Short mmCIF file of C-alpha atoms in Angstrom, two decimals:
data_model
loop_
_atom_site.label_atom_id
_atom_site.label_comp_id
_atom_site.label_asym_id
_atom_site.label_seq_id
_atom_site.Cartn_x
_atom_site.Cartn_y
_atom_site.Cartn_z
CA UNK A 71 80.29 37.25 50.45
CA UNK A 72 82.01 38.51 47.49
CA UNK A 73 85.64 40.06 47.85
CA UNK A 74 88.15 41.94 45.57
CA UNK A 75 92.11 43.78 46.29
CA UNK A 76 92.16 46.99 45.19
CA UNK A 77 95.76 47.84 44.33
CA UNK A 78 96.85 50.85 46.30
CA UNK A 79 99.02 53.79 44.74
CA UNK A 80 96.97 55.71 43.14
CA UNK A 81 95.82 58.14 45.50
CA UNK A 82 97.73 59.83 48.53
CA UNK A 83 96.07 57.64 50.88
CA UNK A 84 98.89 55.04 50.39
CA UNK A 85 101.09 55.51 53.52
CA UNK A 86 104.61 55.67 51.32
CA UNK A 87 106.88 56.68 54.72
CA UNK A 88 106.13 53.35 56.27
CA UNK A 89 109.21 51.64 55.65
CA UNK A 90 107.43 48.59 53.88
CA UNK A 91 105.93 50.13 51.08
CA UNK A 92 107.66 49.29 48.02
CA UNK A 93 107.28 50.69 44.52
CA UNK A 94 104.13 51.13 43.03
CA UNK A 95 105.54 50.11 39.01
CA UNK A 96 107.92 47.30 39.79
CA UNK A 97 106.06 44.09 38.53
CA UNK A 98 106.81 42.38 41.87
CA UNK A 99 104.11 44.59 43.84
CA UNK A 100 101.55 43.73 41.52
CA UNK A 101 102.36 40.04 41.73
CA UNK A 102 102.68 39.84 45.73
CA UNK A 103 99.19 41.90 45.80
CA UNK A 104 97.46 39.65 43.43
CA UNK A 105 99.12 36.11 44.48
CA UNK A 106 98.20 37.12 48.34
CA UNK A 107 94.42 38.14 47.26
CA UNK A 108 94.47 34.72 45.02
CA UNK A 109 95.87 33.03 48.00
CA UNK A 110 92.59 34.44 50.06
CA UNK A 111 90.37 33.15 47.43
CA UNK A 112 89.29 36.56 46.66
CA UNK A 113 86.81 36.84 43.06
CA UNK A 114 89.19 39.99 41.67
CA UNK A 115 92.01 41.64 42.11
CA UNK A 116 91.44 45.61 41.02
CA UNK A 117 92.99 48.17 38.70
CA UNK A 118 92.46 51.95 38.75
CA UNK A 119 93.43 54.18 35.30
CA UNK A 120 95.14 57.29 35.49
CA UNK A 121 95.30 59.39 32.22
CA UNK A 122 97.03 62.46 33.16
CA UNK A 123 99.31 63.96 36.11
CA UNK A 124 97.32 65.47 38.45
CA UNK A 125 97.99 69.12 39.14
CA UNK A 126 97.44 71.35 42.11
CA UNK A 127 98.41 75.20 41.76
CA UNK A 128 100.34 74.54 38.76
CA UNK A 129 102.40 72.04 39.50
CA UNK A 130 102.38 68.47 39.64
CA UNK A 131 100.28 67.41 42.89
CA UNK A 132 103.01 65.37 44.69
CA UNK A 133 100.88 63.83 46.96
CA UNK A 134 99.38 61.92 44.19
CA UNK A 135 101.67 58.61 42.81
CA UNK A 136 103.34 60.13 39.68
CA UNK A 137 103.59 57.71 36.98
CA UNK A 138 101.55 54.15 36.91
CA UNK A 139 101.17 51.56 34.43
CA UNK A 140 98.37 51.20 31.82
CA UNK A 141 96.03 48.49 33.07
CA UNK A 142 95.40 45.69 30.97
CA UNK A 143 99.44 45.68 30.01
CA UNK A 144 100.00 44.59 34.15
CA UNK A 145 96.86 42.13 34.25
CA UNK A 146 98.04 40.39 30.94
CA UNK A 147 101.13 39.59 32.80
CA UNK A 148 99.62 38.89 35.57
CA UNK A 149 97.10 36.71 33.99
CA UNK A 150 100.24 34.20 33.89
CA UNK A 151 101.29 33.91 37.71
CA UNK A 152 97.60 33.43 39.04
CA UNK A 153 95.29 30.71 38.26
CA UNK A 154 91.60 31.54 39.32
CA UNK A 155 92.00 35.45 40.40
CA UNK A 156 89.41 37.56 38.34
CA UNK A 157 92.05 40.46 36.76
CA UNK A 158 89.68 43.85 36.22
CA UNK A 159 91.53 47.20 34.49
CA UNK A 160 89.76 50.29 34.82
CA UNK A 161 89.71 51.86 31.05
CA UNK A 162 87.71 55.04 30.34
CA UNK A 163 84.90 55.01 27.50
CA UNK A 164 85.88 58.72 27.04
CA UNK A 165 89.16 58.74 25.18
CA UNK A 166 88.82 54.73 23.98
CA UNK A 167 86.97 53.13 20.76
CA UNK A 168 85.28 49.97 21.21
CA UNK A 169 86.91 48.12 18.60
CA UNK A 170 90.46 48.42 20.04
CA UNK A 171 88.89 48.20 23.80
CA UNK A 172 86.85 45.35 23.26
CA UNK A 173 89.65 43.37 21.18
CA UNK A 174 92.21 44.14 24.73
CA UNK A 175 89.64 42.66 27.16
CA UNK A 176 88.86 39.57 24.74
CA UNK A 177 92.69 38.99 24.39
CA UNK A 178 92.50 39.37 28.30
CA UNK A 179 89.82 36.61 28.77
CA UNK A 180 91.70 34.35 26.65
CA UNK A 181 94.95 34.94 27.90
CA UNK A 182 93.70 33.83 31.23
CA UNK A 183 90.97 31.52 30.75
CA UNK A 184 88.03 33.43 31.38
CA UNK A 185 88.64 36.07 34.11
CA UNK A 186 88.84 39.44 32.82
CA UNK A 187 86.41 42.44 33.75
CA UNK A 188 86.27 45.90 32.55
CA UNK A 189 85.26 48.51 34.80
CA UNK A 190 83.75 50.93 32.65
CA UNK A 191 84.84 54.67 33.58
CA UNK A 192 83.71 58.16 31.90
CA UNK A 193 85.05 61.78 31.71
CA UNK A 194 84.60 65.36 30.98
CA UNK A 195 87.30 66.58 32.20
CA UNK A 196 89.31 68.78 29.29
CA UNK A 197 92.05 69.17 31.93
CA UNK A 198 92.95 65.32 31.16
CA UNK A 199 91.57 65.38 27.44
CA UNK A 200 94.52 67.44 26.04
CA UNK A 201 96.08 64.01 25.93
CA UNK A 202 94.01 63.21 23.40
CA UNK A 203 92.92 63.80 19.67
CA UNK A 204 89.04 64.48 20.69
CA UNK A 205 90.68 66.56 23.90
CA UNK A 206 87.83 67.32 26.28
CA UNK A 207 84.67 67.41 24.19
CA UNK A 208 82.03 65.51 26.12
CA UNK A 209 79.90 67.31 27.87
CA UNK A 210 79.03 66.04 30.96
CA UNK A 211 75.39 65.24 30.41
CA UNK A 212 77.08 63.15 27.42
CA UNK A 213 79.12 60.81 29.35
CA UNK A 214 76.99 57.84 30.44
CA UNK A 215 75.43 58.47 27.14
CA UNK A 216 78.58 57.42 25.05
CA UNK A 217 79.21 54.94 27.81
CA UNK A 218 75.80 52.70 27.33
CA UNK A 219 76.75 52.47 23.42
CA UNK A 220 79.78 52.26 23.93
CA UNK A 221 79.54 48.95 26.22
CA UNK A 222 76.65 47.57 23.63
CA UNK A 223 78.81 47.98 20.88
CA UNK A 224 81.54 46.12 22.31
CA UNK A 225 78.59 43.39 23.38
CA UNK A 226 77.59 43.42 19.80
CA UNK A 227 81.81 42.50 18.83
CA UNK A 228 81.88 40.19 21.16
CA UNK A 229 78.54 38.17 20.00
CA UNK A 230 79.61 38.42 16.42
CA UNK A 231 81.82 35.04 16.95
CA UNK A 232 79.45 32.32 17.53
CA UNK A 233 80.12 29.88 20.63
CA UNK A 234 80.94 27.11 18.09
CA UNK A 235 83.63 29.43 17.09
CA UNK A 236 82.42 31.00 13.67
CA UNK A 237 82.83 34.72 12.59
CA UNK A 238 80.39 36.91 11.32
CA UNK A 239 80.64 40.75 9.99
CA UNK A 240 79.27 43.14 12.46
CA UNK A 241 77.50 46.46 11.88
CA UNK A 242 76.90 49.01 14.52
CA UNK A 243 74.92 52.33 13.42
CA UNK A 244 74.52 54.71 16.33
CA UNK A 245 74.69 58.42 17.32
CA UNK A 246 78.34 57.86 18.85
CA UNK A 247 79.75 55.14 16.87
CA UNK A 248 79.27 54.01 13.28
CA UNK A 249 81.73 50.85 12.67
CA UNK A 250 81.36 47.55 10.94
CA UNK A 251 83.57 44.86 9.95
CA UNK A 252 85.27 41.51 11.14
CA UNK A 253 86.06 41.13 14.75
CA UNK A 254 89.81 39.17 15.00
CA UNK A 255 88.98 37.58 18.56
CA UNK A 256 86.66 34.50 19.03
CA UNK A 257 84.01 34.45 21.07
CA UNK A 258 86.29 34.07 24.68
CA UNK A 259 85.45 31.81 27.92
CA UNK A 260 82.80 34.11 29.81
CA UNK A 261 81.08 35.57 26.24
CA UNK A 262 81.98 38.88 27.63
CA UNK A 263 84.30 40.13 30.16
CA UNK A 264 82.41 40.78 33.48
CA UNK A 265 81.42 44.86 33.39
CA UNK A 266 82.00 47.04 36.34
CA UNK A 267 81.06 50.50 37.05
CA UNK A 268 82.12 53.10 39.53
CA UNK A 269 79.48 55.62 41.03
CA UNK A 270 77.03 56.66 43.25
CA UNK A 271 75.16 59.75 40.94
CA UNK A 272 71.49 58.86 40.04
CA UNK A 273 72.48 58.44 36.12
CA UNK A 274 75.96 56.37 37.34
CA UNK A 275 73.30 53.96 39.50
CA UNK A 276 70.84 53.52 36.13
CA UNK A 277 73.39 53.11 33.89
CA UNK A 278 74.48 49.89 36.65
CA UNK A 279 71.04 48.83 36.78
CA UNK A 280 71.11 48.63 32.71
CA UNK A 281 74.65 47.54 31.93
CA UNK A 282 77.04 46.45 34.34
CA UNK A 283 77.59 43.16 36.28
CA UNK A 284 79.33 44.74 39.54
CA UNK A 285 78.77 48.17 40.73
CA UNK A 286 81.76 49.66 42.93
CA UNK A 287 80.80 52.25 45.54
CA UNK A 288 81.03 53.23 49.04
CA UNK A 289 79.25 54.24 51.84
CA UNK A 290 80.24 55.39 55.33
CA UNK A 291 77.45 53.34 57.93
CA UNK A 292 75.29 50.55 57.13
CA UNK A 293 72.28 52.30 56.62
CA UNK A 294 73.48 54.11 53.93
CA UNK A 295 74.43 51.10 52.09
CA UNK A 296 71.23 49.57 52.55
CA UNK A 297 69.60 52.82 51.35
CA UNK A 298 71.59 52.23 48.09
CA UNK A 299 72.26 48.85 48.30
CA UNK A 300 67.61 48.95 47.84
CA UNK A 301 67.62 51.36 45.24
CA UNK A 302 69.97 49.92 42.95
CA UNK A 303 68.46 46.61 43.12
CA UNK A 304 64.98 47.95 42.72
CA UNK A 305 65.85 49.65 39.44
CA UNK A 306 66.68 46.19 37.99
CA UNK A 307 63.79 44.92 37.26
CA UNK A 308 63.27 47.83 34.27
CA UNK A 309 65.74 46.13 32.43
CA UNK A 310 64.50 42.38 32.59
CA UNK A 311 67.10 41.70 35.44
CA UNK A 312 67.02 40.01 38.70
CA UNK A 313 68.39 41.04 41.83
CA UNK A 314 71.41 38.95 41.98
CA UNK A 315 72.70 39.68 38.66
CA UNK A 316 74.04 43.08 39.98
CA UNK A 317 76.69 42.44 42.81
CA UNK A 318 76.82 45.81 44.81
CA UNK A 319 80.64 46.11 45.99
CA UNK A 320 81.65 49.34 48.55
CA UNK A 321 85.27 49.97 48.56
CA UNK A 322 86.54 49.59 51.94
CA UNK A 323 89.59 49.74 54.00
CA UNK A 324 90.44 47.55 57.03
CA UNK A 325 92.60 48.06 60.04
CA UNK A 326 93.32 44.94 62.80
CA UNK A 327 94.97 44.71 65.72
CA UNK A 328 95.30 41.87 68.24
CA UNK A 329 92.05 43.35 70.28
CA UNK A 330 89.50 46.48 69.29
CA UNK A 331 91.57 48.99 71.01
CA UNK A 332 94.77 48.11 69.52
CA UNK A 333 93.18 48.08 66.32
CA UNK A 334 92.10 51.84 66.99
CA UNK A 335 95.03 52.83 67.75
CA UNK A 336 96.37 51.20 64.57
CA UNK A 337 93.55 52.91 62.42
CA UNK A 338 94.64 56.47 64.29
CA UNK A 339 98.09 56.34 63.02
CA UNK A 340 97.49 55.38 59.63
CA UNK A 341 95.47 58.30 59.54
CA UNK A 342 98.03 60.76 61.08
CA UNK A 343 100.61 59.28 58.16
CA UNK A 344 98.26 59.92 55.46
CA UNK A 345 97.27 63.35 56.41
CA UNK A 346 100.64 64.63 56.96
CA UNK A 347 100.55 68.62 57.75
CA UNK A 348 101.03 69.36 54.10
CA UNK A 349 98.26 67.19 53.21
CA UNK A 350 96.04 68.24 55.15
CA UNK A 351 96.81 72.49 53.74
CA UNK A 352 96.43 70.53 49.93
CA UNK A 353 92.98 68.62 50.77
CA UNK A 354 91.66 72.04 52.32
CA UNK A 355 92.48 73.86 48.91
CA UNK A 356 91.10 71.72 46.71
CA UNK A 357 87.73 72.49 49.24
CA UNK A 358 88.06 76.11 49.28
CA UNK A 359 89.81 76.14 46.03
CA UNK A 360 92.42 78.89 46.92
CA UNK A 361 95.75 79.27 47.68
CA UNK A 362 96.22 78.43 51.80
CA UNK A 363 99.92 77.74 52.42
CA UNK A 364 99.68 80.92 54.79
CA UNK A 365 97.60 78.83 57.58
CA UNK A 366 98.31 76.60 60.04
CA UNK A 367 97.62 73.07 59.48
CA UNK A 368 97.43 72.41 63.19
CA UNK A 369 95.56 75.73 63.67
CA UNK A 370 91.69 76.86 63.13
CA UNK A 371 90.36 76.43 59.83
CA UNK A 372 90.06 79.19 57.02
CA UNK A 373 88.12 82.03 57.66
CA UNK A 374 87.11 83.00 54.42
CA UNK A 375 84.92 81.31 51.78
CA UNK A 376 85.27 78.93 49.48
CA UNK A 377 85.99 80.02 45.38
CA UNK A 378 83.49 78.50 43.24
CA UNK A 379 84.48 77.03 39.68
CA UNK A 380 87.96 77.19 40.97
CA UNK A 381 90.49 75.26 38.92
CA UNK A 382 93.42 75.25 41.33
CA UNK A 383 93.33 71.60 41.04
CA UNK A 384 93.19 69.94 37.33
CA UNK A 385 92.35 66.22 36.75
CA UNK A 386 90.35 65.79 40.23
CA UNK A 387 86.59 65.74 40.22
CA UNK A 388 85.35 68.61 43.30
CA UNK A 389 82.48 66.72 44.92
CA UNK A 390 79.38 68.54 46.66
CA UNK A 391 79.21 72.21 46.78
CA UNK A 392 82.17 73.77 49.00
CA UNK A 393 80.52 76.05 50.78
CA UNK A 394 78.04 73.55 51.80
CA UNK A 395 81.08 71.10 52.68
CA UNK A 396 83.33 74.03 54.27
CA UNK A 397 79.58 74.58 56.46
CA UNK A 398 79.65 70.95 57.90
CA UNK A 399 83.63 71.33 58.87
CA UNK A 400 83.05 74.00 60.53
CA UNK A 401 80.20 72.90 62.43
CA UNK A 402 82.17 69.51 63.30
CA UNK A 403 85.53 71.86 64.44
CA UNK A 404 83.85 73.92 66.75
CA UNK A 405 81.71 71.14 68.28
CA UNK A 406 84.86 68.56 68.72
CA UNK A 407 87.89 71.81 68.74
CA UNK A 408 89.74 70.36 65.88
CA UNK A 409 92.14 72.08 64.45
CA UNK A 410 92.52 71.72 60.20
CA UNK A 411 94.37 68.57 60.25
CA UNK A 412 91.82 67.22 62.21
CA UNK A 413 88.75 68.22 60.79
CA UNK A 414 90.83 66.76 57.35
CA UNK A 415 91.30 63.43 59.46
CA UNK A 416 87.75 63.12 60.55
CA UNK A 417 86.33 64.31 57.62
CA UNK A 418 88.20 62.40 54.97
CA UNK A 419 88.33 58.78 56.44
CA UNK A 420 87.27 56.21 54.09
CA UNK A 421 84.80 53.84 55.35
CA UNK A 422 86.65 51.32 57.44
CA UNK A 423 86.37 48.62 59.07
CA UNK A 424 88.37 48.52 62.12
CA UNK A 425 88.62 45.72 65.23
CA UNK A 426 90.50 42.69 66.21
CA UNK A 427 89.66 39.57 63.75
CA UNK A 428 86.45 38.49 65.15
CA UNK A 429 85.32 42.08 64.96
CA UNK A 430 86.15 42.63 61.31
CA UNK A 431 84.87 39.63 60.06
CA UNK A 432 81.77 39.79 62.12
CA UNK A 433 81.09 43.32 61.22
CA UNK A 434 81.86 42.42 57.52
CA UNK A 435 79.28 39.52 57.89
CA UNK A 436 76.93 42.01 59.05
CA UNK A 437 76.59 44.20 56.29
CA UNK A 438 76.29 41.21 53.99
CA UNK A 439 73.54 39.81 56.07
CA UNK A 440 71.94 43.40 56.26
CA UNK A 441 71.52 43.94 52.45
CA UNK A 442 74.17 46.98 52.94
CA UNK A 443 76.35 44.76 49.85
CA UNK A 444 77.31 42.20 48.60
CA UNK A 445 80.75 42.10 48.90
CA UNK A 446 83.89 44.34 49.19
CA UNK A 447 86.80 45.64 47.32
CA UNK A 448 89.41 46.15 50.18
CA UNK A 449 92.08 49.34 49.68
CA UNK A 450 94.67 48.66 51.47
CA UNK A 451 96.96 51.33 52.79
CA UNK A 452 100.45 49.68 51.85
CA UNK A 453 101.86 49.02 48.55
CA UNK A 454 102.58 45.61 48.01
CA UNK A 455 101.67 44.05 51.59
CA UNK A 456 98.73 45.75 52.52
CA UNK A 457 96.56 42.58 52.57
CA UNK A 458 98.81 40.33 53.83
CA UNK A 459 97.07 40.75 57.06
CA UNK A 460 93.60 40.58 56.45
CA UNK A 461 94.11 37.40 54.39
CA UNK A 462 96.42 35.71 57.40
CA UNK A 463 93.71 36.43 60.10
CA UNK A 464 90.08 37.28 58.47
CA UNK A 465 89.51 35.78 55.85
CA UNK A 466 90.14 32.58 57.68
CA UNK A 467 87.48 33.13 60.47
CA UNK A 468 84.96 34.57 57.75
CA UNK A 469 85.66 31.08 55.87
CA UNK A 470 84.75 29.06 59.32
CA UNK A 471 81.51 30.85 59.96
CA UNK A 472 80.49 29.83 56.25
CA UNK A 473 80.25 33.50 55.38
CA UNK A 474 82.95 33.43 52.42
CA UNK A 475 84.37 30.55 50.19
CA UNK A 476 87.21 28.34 51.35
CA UNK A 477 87.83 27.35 48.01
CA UNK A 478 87.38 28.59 44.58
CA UNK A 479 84.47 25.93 42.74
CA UNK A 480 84.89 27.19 39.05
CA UNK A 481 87.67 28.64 37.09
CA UNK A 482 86.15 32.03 35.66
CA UNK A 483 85.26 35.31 37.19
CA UNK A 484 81.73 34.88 36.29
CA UNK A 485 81.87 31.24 38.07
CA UNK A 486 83.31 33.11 41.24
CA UNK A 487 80.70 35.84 41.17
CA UNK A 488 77.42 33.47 40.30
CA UNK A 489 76.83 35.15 36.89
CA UNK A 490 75.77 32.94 34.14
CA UNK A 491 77.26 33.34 30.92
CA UNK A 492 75.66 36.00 28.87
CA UNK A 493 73.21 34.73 26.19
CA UNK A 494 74.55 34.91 22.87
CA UNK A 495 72.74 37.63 20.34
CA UNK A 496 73.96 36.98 17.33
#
């Protein structure tokens, strides 16, 4: 079993009320995150990239953390208060070039001795491209297409040091980018930094089975991660790959508690804190995409329909069509009478894992065993402590049963993840 610490913050799941959350920019959460997950033997320890303020009906959306750090700058730092930790930064292939990108994540490697990973993002958004030169210009059919060159490219920077530690001029001639030159880093411990990539679309999942060595994504019951958990692996062998080469990663959260029903009722108050009553009006009109302040949170839901192409929200994806989505709450509602908050609660929950110790770590054993993944990247709901918990009283149970590592064997990310080095093509 493969595990990675997501840091929290970014999104309004993070539980900020809860009197031990601390701030979300101060080094000293990033370094009690990442020493704890080091401390658990986990392979990475995860960054997310924000490139503009979210906005919700004009204004900046609250609920949302406003202001975090650029990536790589935290995990450099970082990079000198952990010793084996894998250190990943999200960084978009939208608004980056892959000189300058792929010069960052060799510095990265070296810095700490062969663990970085970049987890390769894309964008079409023109909401969040008015931050930059090029502004919004992809289309959205374009993305993974700048993406694939864009992460060969950086493959072909990378390779143009040989492993005895010689430089050669590159060239790169392609319908996005047309560079050539000398690349200033050697060749760095792992060849390349280990490639992630986040989605679950049909041209996200290719673009995995082609290019990246983890693929983050998440799924709400085991059979749905074994339906994808199948398909991705089957589309490896296209590509010359074999099935291990490709660790498949759900992002999950975790809730404990001293026995199941404990645990449950710790898992139903988190939820309660993250969908306050104002939350839950805000994730409702970024569904029907119109203005709903006038309703009750704790009352029935909307009764009219949904807007489509509404941009009441700016910088957040809408996923799924809304008036199929606003169909399904409605149909849960009235079978269950929930009120809006509710139907936001059950209809918003991240895939969890919830259950005393034994139950986690058995259930977590279970989808590893099942061919539903091959690891996780655990979300925790508090900023910096969240995993204090789960590395205390899982981790050592899943370490008994044989099901996870007790200690690290090698010293880079790829040695932690079974990934050979990459073969050098220069």
């Amino acid at each position: 079993m493969h595990l990675a610490a997501h840091f929290p913050g970014v999104n309004n799941t993070t539980v900020w009320a809860d009197p031990r959350s601390r701030s979300q920019i101060d080094f000293s959460s990033f370094e009690h995150l990442a020493r704890t997950a080091e401390r658990g033997k986990f392979d990475f320890f995860f960054l997310a990239e924000g490139l503009r303020l979210r906005e919700h009906n004009g204004r900046v959306h609250d609920l949302d953390v406003v202001g975090r750090p650029e990536s790589l700058t935290v995990l450099n730092a970082l990079a000198a208060v952990t010793e084996k930790l894998g250190l990943a930064a999200t960084v978009n292939a939208t608004f980056n070039e892959p000189y300058e990108l792929a010069r960052r994540l060799a510095t990265l490697d070296h810095l700490s001795a062969g663990r970085a990973a970049w987890n390769v993002v894309t964008s079409s958004d023109a909401f969040t491209g008015e931050n930059f030169r090029r502004g919004g210009y992809l289309d959205r059919a374009d993305r993974y297409t700048r993406a694939a060159e864009f992460v060969a490219t950086a493959r072909e920077l990378w390779d143009s040091w040989t492993p005895d530690g010689t430089s050669r001029p590159f060239t790169h001639e392609g319908p996005q980018f047309t560079i050539s030159g000398e690349f200033t880093v050697p060749r760095s411990p792992q060849g390349h930094p280990v490639v992630i990539q986040a989605g679950d679309s049909d041209e996200g999942r290719e673009f995995a089975a082609s290019a990246a060595d983890i693929i983050f994504t998440r799924h709400g019951t085991l059979e749905a991660g074994r339906t994808f958990y199948a398909d991705v692996k089957a589309r490896l062998a296209a590509y010359g790959r074999e099935a291990d080469s490709l660790k498949i990663m759900p992002g999950v959260t975790v809730v404990t508690g001293d026995t199941d029903a404990e645990a449950q009722e710790n898992a139903a108050e988190i939820r309660r804190q993250q969908v306050s009553p104002q939350n839950a009006i805000l994730t409702a009109e970024q569904i029907w995409g119109t203005d709903l302040s006038a309703y009750d949170p704790d009352g029935p839901l909307p009764d009219i329909d949904p807007v489509p192409d509404s941009e009441i929200t700016q910088g957040r994806v809408r996923h799924g069509d809304p008036f199929a989505i606003v169909a399904r709450w409605r149909a849960l509602a009235e079978a269950k009478g929930l009120s809006l908050r509710q139907t936001v609660i059950e209809t918003t929950t991240r895939q969890s894992f919830i259950g005393s110790p034994a139950t986690v770590a058995a259930e977590l054993t279970a989808f590893v065993d099942e061919r539903a993944a091959d690891g996780f990247i655990l979300v925790p709901h508090l900023t910096p402590g969240g995993l204090d918990d789960f590395v205390d009283r899982v981790v050592p149970l899943l370490q008994e049963s044989g099901a996870f590592r007790s200690e690290y064997t090698g010293s880079t990310l790829r040695s932690h993840l079974g990934l050979p080095e990459p073969v050098w093509k220069g």
